[in-house]
Amino acid sequence: MSTPVELRRLTTPQDLFQAAAEEVIRSATDAVAQRGRFTIALSGGSTPRNLYTLIAANASASLPWDRMFFFWSDERHVPPDDPESNYGMARDTLLSKVAIPPANIFPIPAENPDASAAAEIYEQTLRKFFAVGPGEFPRFDLILLGMGPDGHTASLFPETSALQEKSRLVVANWVEKLKASRITFTLPVLNAARCVAFLVSGADKAAVLHEVLEGDSPAEKYPSKLVRPSEGKLIWFVDRAAASELSAAA
Ligand code: 6PG
């Protein structure tokens, strides 16, 4: 069964964040109604900052925060107070502004000087929380992702070792061009989700978005192409600038 792909074209970045916020609220409300809890993995980078700010400002009253559980799909190898920290950004723009129990928040322990150890610890955190054993993968209700101009997503960069991972949930991934390690969910975790939502905004993403959605280059060169939830939904929230090179039919 091929993954249903929904392309949501919005006009402005603010329209994109509004539509994405509505998707988070709808997904959270449905998950809690059906399964008693909502599990979400947040993305980092700059794009989701306005989404988190919008949810904190407008939706905090309408969400069942005590039944919502927050994880991260990747992290830079820095402590939580570092300006580069994805956890730090989400804490400052959303989690510190809403009534979520601290026990419901699961940051990647990227302060650990050993990135591989941090990845292993986080894998065990996921396995315990989702009660999954070897060969099994956690099924998130919603995973938010961004995409870099090179087609990377989470910290799955082109031609890096993490792309080959088939059994681990979380790995440390050395990224030569950044001369840094990142800690990232693996593709099996992304593709086990009930829903994956990409947020892509800005003209600097137009060429790569065209390639990922309409191009025929090998997927390893554009890792976002490899994100195809096997029994889930894939939504692309894109604004007009990012969609400027897509064919009208896309
Ligand atoms: C990170 C992200 C990464 C991000 C893209 C897009 O840790 O940086 O998880 O995958 O989503 O690099 O970043 P921007 O939103 O800043 O363009």
PDB file of C-alpha atoms and ligand atoms in Angstrom:
ATOM      1  CA  MET A   1       0.000   0.000   0.000  1.00  0.00           C
ATOM      2  CA  SER A   2       1.668   3.286  -1.064  1.00  0.00           C
ATOM      3  CA  THR A   3       1.637   6.063   1.499  1.00  0.00           C
ATOM      4  CA  PRO A   4      -1.119   8.646   1.011  1.00  0.00           C
ATOM      5  CA  VAL A   5       0.719  11.952   0.497  1.00  0.00           C
ATOM      6  CA  GLU A   6      -1.135  15.161   1.201  1.00  0.00           C
ATOM      7  CA  LEU A   7       0.388  18.369  -0.214  1.00  0.00           C
ATOM      8  CA  ARG A   8      -1.003  21.370   1.680  1.00  0.00           C
ATOM      9  CA  ARG A   9      -0.105  24.526  -0.240  1.00  0.00           C
ATOM     10  CA  LEU A  10      -0.490  27.642   1.867  1.00  0.00           C
ATOM     11  CA  THR A  11       0.118  31.184   0.723  1.00  0.00           C
ATOM     12  CA  THR A  12       2.174  32.771   3.477  1.00  0.00           C
ATOM     13  CA  PRO A  13       4.427  31.299   6.193  1.00  0.00           C
ATOM     14  CA  GLN A  14       1.848  32.395   8.782  1.00  0.00           C
ATOM     15  CA  ASP A  15      -0.871  30.502   6.883  1.00  0.00           C
ATOM     16  CA  LEU A  16       1.432  27.466   6.919  1.00  0.00           C
ATOM     17  CA  PHE A  17       1.927  27.645  10.694  1.00  0.00           C
ATOM     18  CA  GLN A  18      -1.797  28.166  11.270  1.00  0.00           C
ATOM     19  CA  ALA A  19      -2.644  25.091   9.180  1.00  0.00           C
ATOM     20  CA  ALA A  20       0.058  23.033  10.914  1.00  0.00           C
ATOM     21  CA  ALA A  21      -1.159  24.157  14.352  1.00  0.00           C
ATOM     22  CA  GLU A  22      -4.686  23.016  13.449  1.00  0.00           C
ATOM     23  CA  GLU A  23      -3.260  19.635  12.402  1.00  0.00           C
ATOM     24  CA  VAL A  24      -1.422  19.269  15.738  1.00  0.00           C
ATOM     25  CA  ILE A  25      -4.571  20.162  17.696  1.00  0.00           C
ATOM     26  CA  ARG A  26      -6.754  17.799  15.632  1.00  0.00           C
ATOM     27  CA  SER A  27      -4.238  14.973  15.853  1.00  0.00           C
ATOM     28  CA  ALA A  28      -3.794  15.444  19.623  1.00  0.00           C
ATOM     29  CA  THR A  29      -7.528  15.559  20.301  1.00  0.00           C
ATOM     30  CA  ASP A  30      -8.191  12.446  18.192  1.00  0.00           C
ATOM     31  CA  ALA A  31      -5.328  10.460  19.716  1.00  0.00           C
ATOM     32  CA  VAL A  32      -6.384  11.215  23.276  1.00  0.00           C
ATOM     33  CA  ALA A  33     -10.013  10.382  22.445  1.00  0.00           C
ATOM     34  CA  GLN A  34      -9.056   7.075  20.773  1.00  0.00           C
ATOM     35  CA  ARG A  35      -6.005   5.938  22.744  1.00  0.00           C
ATOM     36  CA  GLY A  36      -5.925   8.051  25.899  1.00  0.00           C
ATOM     37  CA  ARG A  37      -2.649   9.783  24.987  1.00  0.00           C
ATOM     38  CA  PHE A  38      -0.890  11.720  22.233  1.00  0.00           C
ATOM     39  CA  THR A  39       2.754  11.130  21.339  1.00  0.00           C
ATOM     40  CA  ILE A  40       4.546  13.728  19.247  1.00  0.00           C
ATOM     41  CA  ALA A  41       8.158  14.150  18.107  1.00  0.00           C
ATOM     42  CA  LEU A  42       9.191  17.740  17.504  1.00  0.00           C
ATOM     43  CA  SER A  43      11.616  18.900  14.854  1.00  0.00           C
ATOM     44  CA  GLY A  44      14.314  21.474  15.273  1.00  0.00           C
ATOM     45  CA  GLY A  45      15.816  24.111  13.005  1.00  0.00           C
ATOM     46  CA  SER A  46      14.250  27.560  12.539  1.00  0.00           C
ATOM     47  CA  THR A  47      11.036  26.748  10.650  1.00  0.00           C
ATOM     48  CA  PRO A  48       8.951  25.239  13.524  1.00  0.00           C
ATOM     49  CA  ARG A  49       9.750  28.096  15.925  1.00  0.00           C
ATOM     50  CA  ASN A  50       6.704  30.082  14.745  1.00  0.00           C
ATOM     51  CA  LEU A  51       4.497  27.012  14.944  1.00  0.00           C
ATOM     52  CA  TYR A  52       5.447  26.401  18.583  1.00  0.00           C
ATOM     53  CA  THR A  53       4.928  30.084  19.389  1.00  0.00           C
ATOM     54  CA  LEU A  54       1.497  30.026  17.723  1.00  0.00           C
ATOM     55  CA  ILE A  55       0.383  26.902  19.627  1.00  0.00           C
ATOM     56  CA  ALA A  56       1.546  28.399  22.932  1.00  0.00           C
ATOM     57  CA  ALA A  57      -0.277  31.666  22.203  1.00  0.00           C
ATOM     58  CA  ASN A  58      -3.516  30.353  20.729  1.00  0.00           C
ATOM     59  CA  ALA A  59      -4.106  26.737  21.570  1.00  0.00           C
ATOM     60  CA  SER A  60      -2.857  26.211  25.080  1.00  0.00           C
ATOM     61  CA  ALA A  61      -6.357  26.174  26.562  1.00  0.00           C
ATOM     62  CA  SER A  62      -7.789  23.668  24.093  1.00  0.00           C
ATOM     63  CA  LEU A  63      -5.175  20.939  24.395  1.00  0.00           C
ATOM     64  CA  PRO A  64      -5.083  18.000  26.883  1.00  0.00           C
ATOM     65  CA  TRP A  65      -1.509  18.743  27.998  1.00  0.00           C
ATOM     66  CA  ASP A  66      -1.486  16.100  30.758  1.00  0.00           C
ATOM     67  CA  ARG A  67      -2.127  13.411  28.088  1.00  0.00           C
ATOM     68  CA  MET A  68       0.466  14.734  25.633  1.00  0.00           C
ATOM     69  CA  PHE A  69       4.035  13.346  25.490  1.00  0.00           C
ATOM     70  CA  PHE A  70       6.861  15.222  23.757  1.00  0.00           C
ATOM     71  CA  PHE A  71       9.957  13.743  22.125  1.00  0.00           C
ATOM     72  CA  TRP A  72      12.480  15.052  19.546  1.00  0.00           C
ATOM     73  CA  SER A  73      13.200  13.524  16.127  1.00  0.00           C
ATOM     74  CA  ASP A  74      16.782  14.790  16.322  1.00  0.00           C
ATOM     75  CA  GLU A  75      19.155  16.953  18.288  1.00  0.00           C
ATOM     76  CA  ARG A  76      22.407  18.774  17.892  1.00  0.00           C
ATOM     77  CA  HIS A  77      25.191  17.414  20.126  1.00  0.00           C
ATOM     78  CA  VAL A  78      24.918  20.321  22.568  1.00  0.00           C
ATOM     79  CA  PRO A  79      23.554  20.858  26.104  1.00  0.00           C
ATOM     80  CA  PRO A  80      19.929  22.098  26.523  1.00  0.00           C
ATOM     81  CA  ASP A  81      20.908  25.721  27.190  1.00  0.00           C
ATOM     82  CA  ASP A  82      23.038  25.992  24.057  1.00  0.00           C
ATOM     83  CA  PRO A  83      21.455  28.341  21.437  1.00  0.00           C
ATOM     84  CA  GLU A  84      21.733  25.446  18.953  1.00  0.00           C
ATOM     85  CA  SER A  85      19.610  23.103  21.113  1.00  0.00           C
ATOM     86  CA  ASN A  86      16.370  21.914  19.492  1.00  0.00           C
ATOM     87  CA  TYR A  87      15.007  21.080  22.939  1.00  0.00           C
ATOM     88  CA  GLY A  88      15.988  24.547  24.180  1.00  0.00           C
ATOM     89  CA  MET A  89      14.118  26.206  21.323  1.00  0.00           C
ATOM     90  CA  ALA A  90      10.934  24.194  21.951  1.00  0.00           C
ATOM     91  CA  ARG A  91      11.175  24.803  25.706  1.00  0.00           C
ATOM     92  CA  ASP A  92      11.491  28.549  25.251  1.00  0.00           C
ATOM     93  CA  THR A  93       8.791  28.922  22.556  1.00  0.00           C
ATOM     94  CA  LEU A  94       6.216  26.362  23.752  1.00  0.00           C
ATOM     95  CA  LEU A  95       6.809  23.936  26.630  1.00  0.00           C
ATOM     96  CA  SER A  96       7.671  26.566  29.256  1.00  0.00           C
ATOM     97  CA  LYS A  97       4.457  28.441  28.382  1.00  0.00           C
ATOM     98  CA  VAL A  98       1.871  25.653  28.715  1.00  0.00           C
ATOM     99  CA  ALA A  99       0.546  23.413  31.522  1.00  0.00           C
ATOM    100  CA  ILE A 100       2.436  20.297  30.525  1.00  0.00           C
ATOM    101  CA  PRO A 101       3.731  18.032  33.346  1.00  0.00           C
ATOM    102  CA  PRO A 102       7.570  17.938  33.209  1.00  0.00           C
ATOM    103  CA  ALA A 103       7.374  14.121  33.298  1.00  0.00           C
ATOM    104  CA  ASN A 104       5.688  14.247  29.862  1.00  0.00           C
ATOM    105  CA  ILE A 105       8.741  15.836  28.207  1.00  0.00           C
ATOM    106  CA  PHE A 106      11.554  13.570  26.919  1.00  0.00           C
ATOM    107  CA  PRO A 107      14.506  15.570  25.549  1.00  0.00           C
ATOM    108  CA  ILE A 108      17.432  13.782  23.883  1.00  0.00           C
ATOM    109  CA  PRO A 109      20.278  13.725  26.491  1.00  0.00           C
ATOM    110  CA  ALA A 110      22.610  15.579  24.123  1.00  0.00           C
ATOM    111  CA  GLU A 111      24.596  17.056  27.016  1.00  0.00           C
ATOM    112  CA  ASN A 112      26.261  13.642  27.209  1.00  0.00           C
ATOM    113  CA  PRO A 113      29.787  14.134  25.795  1.00  0.00           C
ATOM    114  CA  ASP A 114      29.424  10.762  24.019  1.00  0.00           C
ATOM    115  CA  ALA A 115      26.866  11.149  21.207  1.00  0.00           C
ATOM    116  CA  SER A 116      26.560   7.375  20.745  1.00  0.00           C
ATOM    117  CA  ALA A 117      25.826   6.916  24.436  1.00  0.00           C
ATOM    118  CA  ALA A 118      23.197   9.679  24.244  1.00  0.00           C
ATOM    119  CA  ALA A 119      21.573   7.895  21.285  1.00  0.00           C
ATOM    120  CA  GLU A 120      21.582   4.554  23.129  1.00  0.00           C
ATOM    121  CA  ILE A 121      20.036   6.118  26.239  1.00  0.00           C
ATOM    122  CA  TYR A 122      17.308   7.765  24.161  1.00  0.00           C
ATOM    123  CA  GLU A 123      16.617   4.510  22.336  1.00  0.00           C
ATOM    124  CA  GLN A 124      16.035   2.827  25.690  1.00  0.00           C
ATOM    125  CA  THR A 125      13.756   5.694  26.732  1.00  0.00           C
ATOM    126  CA  LEU A 126      11.649   5.125  23.588  1.00  0.00           C
ATOM    127  CA  ARG A 127      11.618   1.348  23.992  1.00  0.00           C
ATOM    128  CA  LYS A 128      10.447   1.675  27.606  1.00  0.00           C
ATOM    129  CA  PHE A 129       7.812   4.356  26.934  1.00  0.00           C
ATOM    130  CA  PHE A 130       6.337   2.549  23.895  1.00  0.00           C
ATOM    131  CA  ALA A 131       6.992  -0.959  25.311  1.00  0.00           C
ATOM    132  CA  VAL A 132       8.723  -2.126  22.126  1.00  0.00           C
ATOM    133  CA  GLY A 133      11.372  -4.830  22.013  1.00  0.00           C
ATOM    134  CA  PRO A 134      14.106  -5.702  19.494  1.00  0.00           C
ATOM    135  CA  GLY A 135      12.852  -5.572  15.891  1.00  0.00           C
ATOM    136  CA  GLU A 136       9.821  -3.504  16.910  1.00  0.00           C
ATOM    137  CA  PHE A 137       9.386   0.237  16.333  1.00  0.00           C
ATOM    138  CA  PRO A 138       7.473   2.883  18.319  1.00  0.00           C
ATOM    139  CA  ARG A 139       4.373   4.255  16.549  1.00  0.00           C
ATOM    140  CA  PHE A 140       4.227   7.998  17.128  1.00  0.00           C
ATOM    141  CA  ASP A 141       0.899   9.730  16.562  1.00  0.00           C
ATOM    142  CA  LEU A 142       2.684  12.637  14.896  1.00  0.00           C
ATOM    143  CA  ILE A 143       6.280  13.350  13.887  1.00  0.00           C
ATOM    144  CA  LEU A 144       7.103  16.889  12.776  1.00  0.00           C
ATOM    145  CA  LEU A 145       9.987  17.272  10.325  1.00  0.00           C
ATOM    146  CA  GLY A 146      11.751  20.038   8.479  1.00  0.00           C
ATOM    147  CA  MET A 147      13.903  19.763   5.364  1.00  0.00           C
ATOM    148  CA  GLY A 148      17.267  21.329   4.639  1.00  0.00           C
ATOM    149  CA  PRO A 149      18.255  22.779   1.229  1.00  0.00           C
ATOM    150  CA  ASP A 150      20.236  19.534   0.677  1.00  0.00           C
ATOM    151  CA  GLY A 151      17.162  17.386   1.257  1.00  0.00           C
ATOM    152  CA  HIS A 152      18.164  16.216   4.727  1.00  0.00           C
ATOM    153  CA  THR A 153      15.479  15.726   7.377  1.00  0.00           C
ATOM    154  CA  ALA A 154      15.814  15.194  11.128  1.00  0.00           C
ATOM    155  CA  SER A 155      19.589  14.638  11.135  1.00  0.00           C
ATOM    156  CA  LEU A 156      19.514  12.177   8.265  1.00  0.00           C
ATOM    157  CA  PHE A 157      21.934  13.909   5.900  1.00  0.00           C
ATOM    158  CA  PRO A 158      22.756  12.753   2.348  1.00  0.00           C
ATOM    159  CA  GLU A 159      25.208   9.882   2.166  1.00  0.00           C
ATOM    160  CA  THR A 160      25.599   9.503   5.930  1.00  0.00           C
ATOM    161  CA  SER A 161      25.747   6.201   7.800  1.00  0.00           C
ATOM    162  CA  ALA A 162      22.448   6.713   9.650  1.00  0.00           C
ATOM    163  CA  LEU A 163      20.547   6.260   6.370  1.00  0.00           C
ATOM    164  CA  GLN A 164      21.487   2.579   6.322  1.00  0.00           C
ATOM    165  CA  GLU A 165      20.203   1.841   9.834  1.00  0.00           C
ATOM    166  CA  LYS A 166      17.478  -0.825   9.823  1.00  0.00           C
ATOM    167  CA  SER A 167      17.076  -1.910  13.463  1.00  0.00           C
ATOM    168  CA  ARG A 168      18.141   0.901  15.797  1.00  0.00           C
ATOM    169  CA  LEU A 169      15.650   3.587  16.772  1.00  0.00           C
ATOM    170  CA  VAL A 170      18.117   6.387  17.487  1.00  0.00           C
ATOM    171  CA  VAL A 171      21.736   6.771  16.348  1.00  0.00           C
ATOM    172  CA  ALA A 172      24.579   9.241  16.513  1.00  0.00           C
ATOM    173  CA  ASN A 173      25.304  10.427  12.973  1.00  0.00           C
ATOM    174  CA  TRP A 174      28.611  12.081  12.050  1.00  0.00           C
ATOM    175  CA  VAL A 175      27.952  14.849   9.514  1.00  0.00           C
ATOM    176  CA  GLU A 176      31.224  15.637   7.754  1.00  0.00           C
ATOM    177  CA  LYS A 177      30.102  18.966   6.293  1.00  0.00           C
ATOM    178  CA  LEU A 178      29.087  20.182   9.753  1.00  0.00           C
ATOM    179  CA  LYS A 179      32.144  18.557  11.348  1.00  0.00           C
ATOM    180  CA  ALA A 180      29.743  17.517  14.082  1.00  0.00           C
ATOM    181  CA  SER A 181      27.717  14.572  15.351  1.00  0.00           C
ATOM    182  CA  ARG A 182      23.969  14.741  15.476  1.00  0.00           C
ATOM    183  CA  ILE A 183      21.572  12.398  17.335  1.00  0.00           C
ATOM    184  CA  THR A 184      18.672  11.329  15.198  1.00  0.00           C
ATOM    185  CA  PHE A 185      15.673   9.053  14.798  1.00  0.00           C
ATOM    186  CA  THR A 186      16.275   6.455  12.137  1.00  0.00           C
ATOM    187  CA  LEU A 187      14.117   5.922   9.045  1.00  0.00           C
ATOM    188  CA  PRO A 188      12.296   2.889  10.508  1.00  0.00           C
ATOM    189  CA  VAL A 189      11.005   5.100  13.348  1.00  0.00           C
ATOM    190  CA  LEU A 190       9.906   7.864  10.983  1.00  0.00           C
ATOM    191  CA  ASN A 191       8.189   5.328   8.722  1.00  0.00           C
ATOM    192  CA  ALA A 192       6.364   3.614  11.602  1.00  0.00           C
ATOM    193  CA  ALA A 193       4.473   6.796  12.541  1.00  0.00           C
ATOM    194  CA  ARG A 194       0.712   7.299  12.176  1.00  0.00           C
ATOM    195  CA  CYS A 195       1.431  10.677  10.622  1.00  0.00           C
ATOM    196  CA  VAL A 196       4.527  12.557   9.519  1.00  0.00           C
ATOM    197  CA  ALA A 197       4.193  16.269   8.767  1.00  0.00           C
ATOM    198  CA  PHE A 198       6.902  18.240   6.935  1.00  0.00           C
ATOM    199  CA  LEU A 199       6.997  22.032   7.373  1.00  0.00           C
ATOM    200  CA  VAL A 200       8.768  23.675   4.440  1.00  0.00           C
ATOM    201  CA  SER A 201       8.858  27.444   4.080  1.00  0.00           C
ATOM    202  CA  GLY A 202      10.820  29.858   1.890  1.00  0.00           C
ATOM    203  CA  ALA A 203      12.258  30.235  -1.601  1.00  0.00           C
ATOM    204  CA  ASP A 204      15.553  28.642  -0.533  1.00  0.00           C
ATOM    205  CA  LYS A 205      13.693  25.327  -0.305  1.00  0.00           C
ATOM    206  CA  ALA A 206      11.962  25.532  -3.724  1.00  0.00           C
ATOM    207  CA  ALA A 207      14.552  23.579  -5.737  1.00  0.00           C
ATOM    208  CA  VAL A 208      14.892  20.770  -3.200  1.00  0.00           C
ATOM    209  CA  LEU A 209      11.122  20.516  -2.693  1.00  0.00           C
ATOM    210  CA  HIS A 210      10.695  20.113  -6.447  1.00  0.00           C
ATOM    211  CA  GLU A 211      13.364  17.416  -6.471  1.00  0.00           C
ATOM    212  CA  VAL A 212      11.942  15.555  -3.469  1.00  0.00           C
ATOM    213  CA  LEU A 213       8.314  15.601  -4.648  1.00  0.00           C
ATOM    214  CA  GLU A 214       8.752  15.485  -8.432  1.00  0.00           C
ATOM    215  CA  GLY A 215      12.395  14.689  -9.201  1.00  0.00           C
ATOM    216  CA  ASP A 216      13.969  11.331 -10.051  1.00  0.00           C
ATOM    217  CA  SER A 217      17.337  11.613  -8.325  1.00  0.00           C
ATOM    218  CA  PRO A 218      18.314   8.668  -6.074  1.00  0.00           C
ATOM    219  CA  ALA A 219      16.596   8.904  -2.689  1.00  0.00           C
ATOM    220  CA  GLU A 220      19.882   8.566  -0.744  1.00  0.00           C
ATOM    221  CA  LYS A 221      20.883  11.917  -2.230  1.00  0.00           C
ATOM    222  CA  TYR A 222      17.692  13.505  -0.815  1.00  0.00           C
ATOM    223  CA  PRO A 223      16.865  11.648   2.421  1.00  0.00           C
ATOM    224  CA  SER A 224      13.456  13.351   2.753  1.00  0.00           C
ATOM    225  CA  LYS A 225      12.434  11.116  -0.179  1.00  0.00           C
ATOM    226  CA  LEU A 226      12.939   8.086   2.093  1.00  0.00           C
ATOM    227  CA  VAL A 227      10.249   9.237   4.541  1.00  0.00           C
ATOM    228  CA  ARG A 228       7.204   7.186   3.603  1.00  0.00           C
ATOM    229  CA  PRO A 229       5.166   6.000   6.603  1.00  0.00           C
ATOM    230  CA  SER A 230       4.260   2.387   5.774  1.00  0.00           C
ATOM    231  CA  GLU A 231       0.879   2.481   7.571  1.00  0.00           C
ATOM    232  CA  GLY A 232       0.454   6.172   8.058  1.00  0.00           C
ATOM    233  CA  LYS A 233      -0.123   9.548   6.507  1.00  0.00           C
ATOM    234  CA  LEU A 234       2.434  11.956   5.037  1.00  0.00           C
ATOM    235  CA  ILE A 235       1.569  15.655   4.929  1.00  0.00           C
ATOM    236  CA  TRP A 236       3.679  18.394   3.323  1.00  0.00           C
ATOM    237  CA  PHE A 237       2.846  21.876   4.625  1.00  0.00           C
ATOM    238  CA  VAL A 238       4.472  24.236   2.123  1.00  0.00           C
ATOM    239  CA  ASP A 239       4.144  27.958   1.505  1.00  0.00           C
ATOM    240  CA  ARG A 240       3.967  29.643  -1.885  1.00  0.00           C
ATOM    241  CA  ALA A 241       7.688  30.528  -1.951  1.00  0.00           C
ATOM    242  CA  ALA A 242       8.750  26.946  -1.216  1.00  0.00           C
ATOM    243  CA  ALA A 243       6.269  25.574  -3.767  1.00  0.00           C
ATOM    244  CA  SER A 244       7.328  27.969  -6.517  1.00  0.00           C
ATOM    245  CA  GLU A 245       9.065  25.272  -8.605  1.00  0.00           C
ATOM    246  CA  LEU A 246       6.407  22.600  -8.223  1.00  0.00           C
ATOM    247  CA  SER A 247       4.264  21.775 -11.219  1.00  0.00           C
ATOM    248  CA  ALA A 248       0.679  22.977 -10.910  1.00  0.00           C
ATOM    249  CA  ALA A 249      -0.451  19.362 -10.881  1.00  0.00           C
ATOM    250  CA  ALA A 250       1.698  18.442  -7.830  1.00  0.00           C
TER     251      ALA A 250
HETATM  252  C1  6PG B   1      17.776  20.378  12.824  1.00  0.00           C
HETATM  253  C2  6PG B   1      16.550  19.828  12.178  1.00  0.00           C
HETATM  254  C3  6PG B   1      16.730  19.789  10.672  1.00  0.00           C
HETATM  255  C4  6PG B   1      15.901  20.944  10.157  1.00  0.00           C
HETATM  256  C5  6PG B   1      16.321  21.338   8.742  1.00  0.00           C
HETATM  257  C6  6PG B   1      15.587  22.568   8.275  1.00  0.00           C
HETATM  258  O1  6PG B   1      18.123  19.928  13.903  1.00  0.00           O
HETATM  259  O2  6PG B   1      18.325  21.299  12.231  1.00  0.00           O
HETATM  260  O3  6PG B   1      15.929  18.854  12.745  1.00  0.00           O
HETATM  261  O4  6PG B   1      16.358  18.634  10.062  1.00  0.00           O
HETATM  262  O5  6PG B   1      14.549  20.597  10.187  1.00  0.00           O
HETATM  263  O6  6PG B   1      17.702  21.597   8.778  1.00  0.00           O
HETATM  264  O7  6PG B   1      16.010  23.628   9.071  1.00  0.00           O
HETATM  265  P1  6PG B   1      15.335  25.082   8.939  1.00  0.00           P
HETATM  266  O8  6PG B   1      13.950  24.936   9.386  1.00  0.00           O
HETATM  267  O9  6PG B   1      16.157  25.926   9.841  1.00  0.00           O
HETATM  268  O10 6PG B   1      15.420  25.471   7.480  1.00  0.00           O
END
